[in-house]
Amino acid sequence: MIALHCSAFHYTFPQIGEGVQILVENIGSSPTAVQFDEDAQTLNRFLSHRPGRDGGEYRLTGPLRVALHYMRSGEDLLFDGTLSADLAGQCARCLEEFPLALSRPFSWVLLPASPQGAPGRETELNQEDLAASFYSGDTVDVSLLVREQFFLSLPSYPLCQETCKGLCEQCGVNLNSEGCSCSPGWTDPRLAALATLRLPTQRASSEKTEKAHS
Ligand SMILES: [Zn+2]
Ligand SMILES: [Zn+2]
């Protein structure tokens, strides 16, 4: 089913289980081209639980499209291709939603993992091989690799435009579309009292530290 060794041929993979798998024995020494989509709903679930998001969010508005070539060189498996997707991002400065068309080339080298305990090629890897990782078993889970690549290619600080002016810290208007008469650096005098306040949780934790020291 997957034994296609013709670079001009495009084949849409069936989704096996959660993702697209390629049998290692079917990876030949001449390139095979495939195209498939990763479901937007599944990826959006991942996106909404992505750890380490700082202020911004993304949502796919269509599937993640994958164009992939693969082949082997001895035991090493070579992959390259392009990811493309239409997304909606939330600007980290002004919080407005903006469209983002993502298109990223990628390439991976998968080396056979050495048997446990045996000295493997891991030790030979030099700086240039850092993009390489390892495979073991009969199949390569391409979806896993694609998803990882997709998450990595999303900018960590999404902006609707480089020059986004963000929101006014005082009145909250979107400074891209409106002006306001707040003066920069001004703080409401009523907030000054709050700044001197010590939170009970802070006190509790510092008491704990004091106890630990005595
Ligand atoms: Zn913005
Ligand atoms: Zn303002």
CSV table of C-alpha atoms and ligand atoms in Angstrom, one decimal:
chain,number,residue,atom,x,y,z
A,1,MET,CA,0.0,0.0,0.0
A,2,ILE,CA,2.8,2.4,0.8
A,3,ALA,CA,5.4,0.9,-1.5
A,4,LEU,CA,5.7,3.8,-3.9
A,5,HIS,CA,9.1,4.8,-5.1
A,6,CYS,CA,8.4,7.4,-7.7
A,7,SER,CA,9.1,11.0,-7.0
A,8,ALA,CA,6.4,12.2,-9.4
A,9,PHE,CA,3.6,10.3,-7.8
A,10,HIS,CA,1.5,11.9,-5.1
A,11,TYR,CA,-0.4,9.7,-2.7
A,12,THR,CA,-2.8,10.6,0.1
A,13,PHE,CA,-2.1,8.5,3.1
A,14,PRO,CA,-4.9,6.9,5.1
A,15,GLN,CA,-5.0,8.0,8.7
A,16,ILE,CA,-3.9,5.0,10.7
A,17,GLY,CA,-5.0,5.4,14.3
A,18,GLU,CA,-4.1,8.9,15.5
A,19,GLY,CA,-1.6,9.7,12.8
A,20,VAL,CA,0.3,8.9,9.6
A,21,GLN,CA,2.8,6.0,9.8
A,22,ILE,CA,5.3,4.9,7.3
A,23,LEU,CA,6.7,1.4,7.3
A,24,VAL,CA,10.5,1.5,7.4
A,25,GLU,CA,10.9,-1.4,5.0
A,26,ASN,CA,8.9,0.6,2.4
A,27,ILE,CA,11.3,3.5,2.4
A,28,GLY,CA,13.4,3.1,-0.7
A,29,SER,CA,16.6,4.6,-1.9
A,30,SER,CA,14.8,6.8,-4.4
A,31,PRO,CA,12.5,9.6,-3.2
A,32,THR,CA,8.8,9.0,-2.6
A,33,ALA,CA,6.5,12.0,-2.5
A,34,VAL,CA,3.4,12.1,-0.4
A,35,GLN,CA,0.8,14.7,0.7
A,36,PHE,CA,-1.5,14.5,3.6
A,37,ASP,CA,-3.5,16.8,5.9
A,38,GLU,CA,-3.4,16.8,9.7
A,39,ASP,CA,-6.8,17.4,11.2
A,40,ALA,CA,-7.4,21.0,12.5
A,41,GLN,CA,-9.6,19.9,15.4
A,42,THR,CA,-6.9,17.5,16.8
A,43,LEU,CA,-4.2,20.1,16.5
A,44,ASN,CA,-6.3,22.8,18.0
A,45,ARG,CA,-6.7,20.6,21.0
A,46,PHE,CA,-2.9,20.4,21.3
A,47,LEU,CA,-2.6,24.1,20.7
A,48,SER,CA,-5.0,25.1,23.5
A,49,HIS,CA,-2.9,23.0,26.0
A,50,ARG,CA,0.5,24.0,24.7
A,51,PRO,CA,2.7,24.6,27.7
A,52,GLY,CA,4.8,27.8,27.9
A,53,ARG,CA,2.6,30.0,25.9
A,54,ASP,CA,3.5,33.6,26.7
A,55,GLY,CA,0.6,35.9,26.1
A,56,GLY,CA,-0.4,34.7,22.7
A,57,GLU,CA,-2.5,31.9,21.2
A,58,TYR,CA,-3.1,30.3,17.9
A,59,ARG,CA,-5.9,28.4,16.3
A,60,LEU,CA,-6.0,26.6,12.9
A,61,THR,CA,-8.8,27.7,10.6
A,62,GLY,CA,-8.1,24.8,8.2
A,63,PRO,CA,-6.1,21.6,8.2
A,64,LEU,CA,-2.3,21.5,8.4
A,65,ARG,CA,-1.1,20.6,4.9
A,66,VAL,CA,2.0,18.5,4.6
A,67,ALA,CA,4.0,17.8,1.4
A,68,LEU,CA,6.7,15.3,2.2
A,69,HIS,CA,9.5,13.5,0.4
A,70,TYR,CA,11.3,10.6,2.0
A,71,MET,CA,14.0,8.1,1.1
A,72,ARG,CA,16.8,6.1,2.7
A,73,SER,CA,20.6,6.3,2.6
A,74,GLY,CA,21.7,3.0,4.0
A,75,GLU,CA,20.0,2.7,7.4
A,76,ASP,CA,19.5,6.5,7.7
A,77,LEU,CA,16.0,7.9,6.7
A,78,LEU,CA,15.8,11.3,5.1
A,79,PHE,CA,12.8,13.5,5.1
A,80,ASP,CA,12.1,16.9,3.7
A,81,GLY,CA,9.1,18.9,2.7
A,82,THR,CA,6.8,21.8,3.5
A,83,LEU,CA,4.2,22.5,6.1
A,84,SER,CA,1.5,25.0,5.4
A,85,ALA,CA,-1.6,26.2,7.3
A,86,ASP,CA,-4.0,29.0,7.8
A,87,LEU,CA,-4.3,30.2,11.4
A,88,ALA,CA,-5.8,32.8,13.5
A,89,GLY,CA,-3.4,34.3,16.0
A,90,GLN,CA,-4.1,36.5,19.0
A,91,CYS,CA,-1.7,39.5,19.1
A,92,ALA,CA,0.3,39.5,22.3
A,93,ARG,CA,0.2,43.3,22.4
A,94,CYS,CA,-3.3,44.4,21.4
A,95,LEU,CA,-5.1,41.1,21.9
A,96,GLU,CA,-6.8,41.4,18.5
A,97,GLU,CA,-7.2,38.3,16.3
A,98,PHE,CA,-5.2,38.3,13.1
A,99,PRO,CA,-4.8,35.9,10.2
A,100,LEU,CA,-1.5,34.1,9.7
A,101,ALA,CA,-0.5,32.0,6.7
A,102,LEU,CA,2.2,29.7,7.7
A,103,SER,CA,4.5,28.0,5.2
A,104,ARG,CA,7.7,26.3,6.5
A,105,PRO,CA,10.2,24.0,4.8
A,106,PHE,CA,11.7,21.3,7.0
A,107,SER,CA,14.2,18.5,6.8
A,108,TRP,CA,14.9,15.6,9.2
A,109,VAL,CA,17.4,12.8,9.3
A,110,LEU,CA,16.4,9.7,11.3
A,111,LEU,CA,19.3,7.4,12.3
A,112,PRO,CA,18.7,3.9,13.6
A,113,ALA,CA,18.8,3.8,17.4
A,114,SER,CA,21.6,1.6,18.6
A,115,PRO,CA,20.6,-1.5,20.7
A,116,GLN,CA,20.6,-0.8,24.4
A,117,GLY,CA,24.0,-0.7,25.9
A,118,ALA,CA,25.8,-0.9,22.5
A,119,PRO,CA,28.0,2.0,21.6
A,120,GLY,CA,26.1,3.8,18.9
A,121,ARG,CA,26.4,6.6,16.4
A,122,GLU,CA,25.0,9.0,19.0
A,123,THR,CA,28.6,9.6,20.1
A,124,GLU,CA,29.8,10.4,16.6
A,125,LEU,CA,27.3,13.1,16.1
A,126,ASN,CA,28.8,16.5,15.5
A,127,GLN,CA,27.4,20.0,15.4
A,128,GLU,CA,26.0,19.5,11.9
A,129,ASP,CA,24.0,16.5,12.9
A,130,LEU,CA,22.0,18.2,15.6
A,131,ALA,CA,18.9,18.2,13.5
A,132,ALA,CA,19.1,14.4,13.4
A,133,SER,CA,17.1,12.1,15.7
A,134,PHE,CA,16.6,8.4,16.1
A,135,TYR,CA,14.1,5.7,15.1
A,136,SER,CA,13.5,2.2,16.3
A,137,GLY,CA,10.9,-0.3,15.3
A,138,ASP,CA,9.1,-1.0,12.0
A,139,THR,CA,7.3,2.3,11.5
A,140,VAL,CA,8.0,6.0,11.6
A,141,ASP,CA,5.2,8.1,13.0
A,142,VAL,CA,5.3,11.0,10.5
A,143,SER,CA,2.4,12.8,12.2
A,144,LEU,CA,4.4,13.0,15.4
A,145,LEU,CA,7.4,14.6,13.6
A,146,VAL,CA,5.1,16.9,11.6
A,147,ARG,CA,3.2,18.1,14.7
A,148,GLU,CA,6.4,18.8,16.6
A,149,GLN,CA,7.7,20.8,13.6
A,150,PHE,CA,4.5,22.7,13.4
A,151,PHE,CA,4.5,23.7,17.0
A,152,LEU,CA,8.1,24.8,16.7
A,153,SER,CA,7.4,27.0,13.7
A,154,LEU,CA,4.8,29.1,15.4
A,155,PRO,CA,6.3,32.4,16.5
A,156,SER,CA,6.5,32.5,20.3
A,157,TYR,CA,5.4,36.1,20.4
A,158,PRO,CA,2.6,36.6,17.9
A,159,LEU,CA,2.1,40.1,16.7
A,160,CYS,CA,-0.7,41.4,14.3
A,161,GLN,CA,2.0,43.6,12.8
A,162,GLU,CA,5.6,44.4,13.8
A,163,THR,CA,4.6,48.0,14.6
A,164,CYS,CA,1.6,47.1,16.7
A,165,LYS,CA,1.1,49.8,19.3
A,166,GLY,CA,-0.8,47.6,21.7
A,167,LEU,CA,-3.3,48.8,24.3
A,168,CYS,CA,-3.0,51.9,26.5
A,169,GLU,CA,-1.9,50.7,29.9
A,170,GLN,CA,-4.2,53.2,31.6
A,171,CYS,CA,-7.5,53.4,29.6
A,172,GLY,CA,-7.1,50.2,27.6
A,173,VAL,CA,-7.9,51.6,24.2
A,174,ASN,CA,-6.3,49.8,21.2
A,175,LEU,CA,-3.7,52.4,20.2
A,176,ASN,CA,-3.6,51.1,16.6
A,177,SER,CA,-7.1,52.4,15.9
A,178,GLU,CA,-7.6,55.1,18.5
A,179,GLY,CA,-5.6,57.8,20.3
A,180,CYS,CA,-6.1,58.6,23.9
A,181,SER,CA,-5.1,61.5,26.1
A,182,CYS,CA,-3.4,59.5,28.9
A,183,SER,CA,0.0,60.8,29.6
A,184,PRO,CA,2.8,58.2,29.6
A,185,GLY,CA,4.1,57.1,33.0
A,186,TRP,CA,1.0,58.5,34.8
A,187,THR,CA,-0.3,56.3,37.7
A,188,ASP,CA,-3.6,56.7,39.4
A,189,PRO,CA,-2.8,58.1,42.8
A,190,ARG,CA,-5.3,55.7,44.3
A,191,LEU,CA,-3.1,52.8,43.2
A,192,ALA,CA,-0.1,54.1,45.2
A,193,ALA,CA,-1.7,52.7,48.4
A,194,LEU,CA,-2.0,49.3,46.8
A,195,ALA,CA,1.7,49.3,46.0
A,196,THR,CA,2.7,49.4,49.7
A,197,LEU,CA,0.3,46.5,50.5
A,198,ARG,CA,1.9,43.2,51.5
A,199,LEU,CA,-0.1,40.2,50.4
A,200,PRO,CA,-1.0,37.6,53.1
A,201,THR,CA,0.5,34.8,51.0
A,202,GLN,CA,3.8,36.7,50.9
A,203,ARG,CA,3.8,37.1,54.6
A,204,ALA,CA,3.0,33.4,55.1
A,205,SER,CA,5.8,32.2,52.9
A,206,SER,CA,8.3,34.6,54.4
A,207,GLU,CA,7.3,33.5,58.0
A,208,LYS,CA,7.9,29.9,56.8
A,209,THR,CA,11.3,30.8,55.6
A,210,GLU,CA,12.1,32.5,58.9
A,211,LYS,CA,11.0,29.4,60.8
A,212,ALA,CA,13.1,27.2,58.6
A,213,HIS,CA,16.1,29.4,59.4
A,214,SER,CA,15.7,29.5,63.2
B,1,ZN,ZN,-1.6,43.9,17.8
B,2,ZN,ZN,-5.1,55.8,27.4
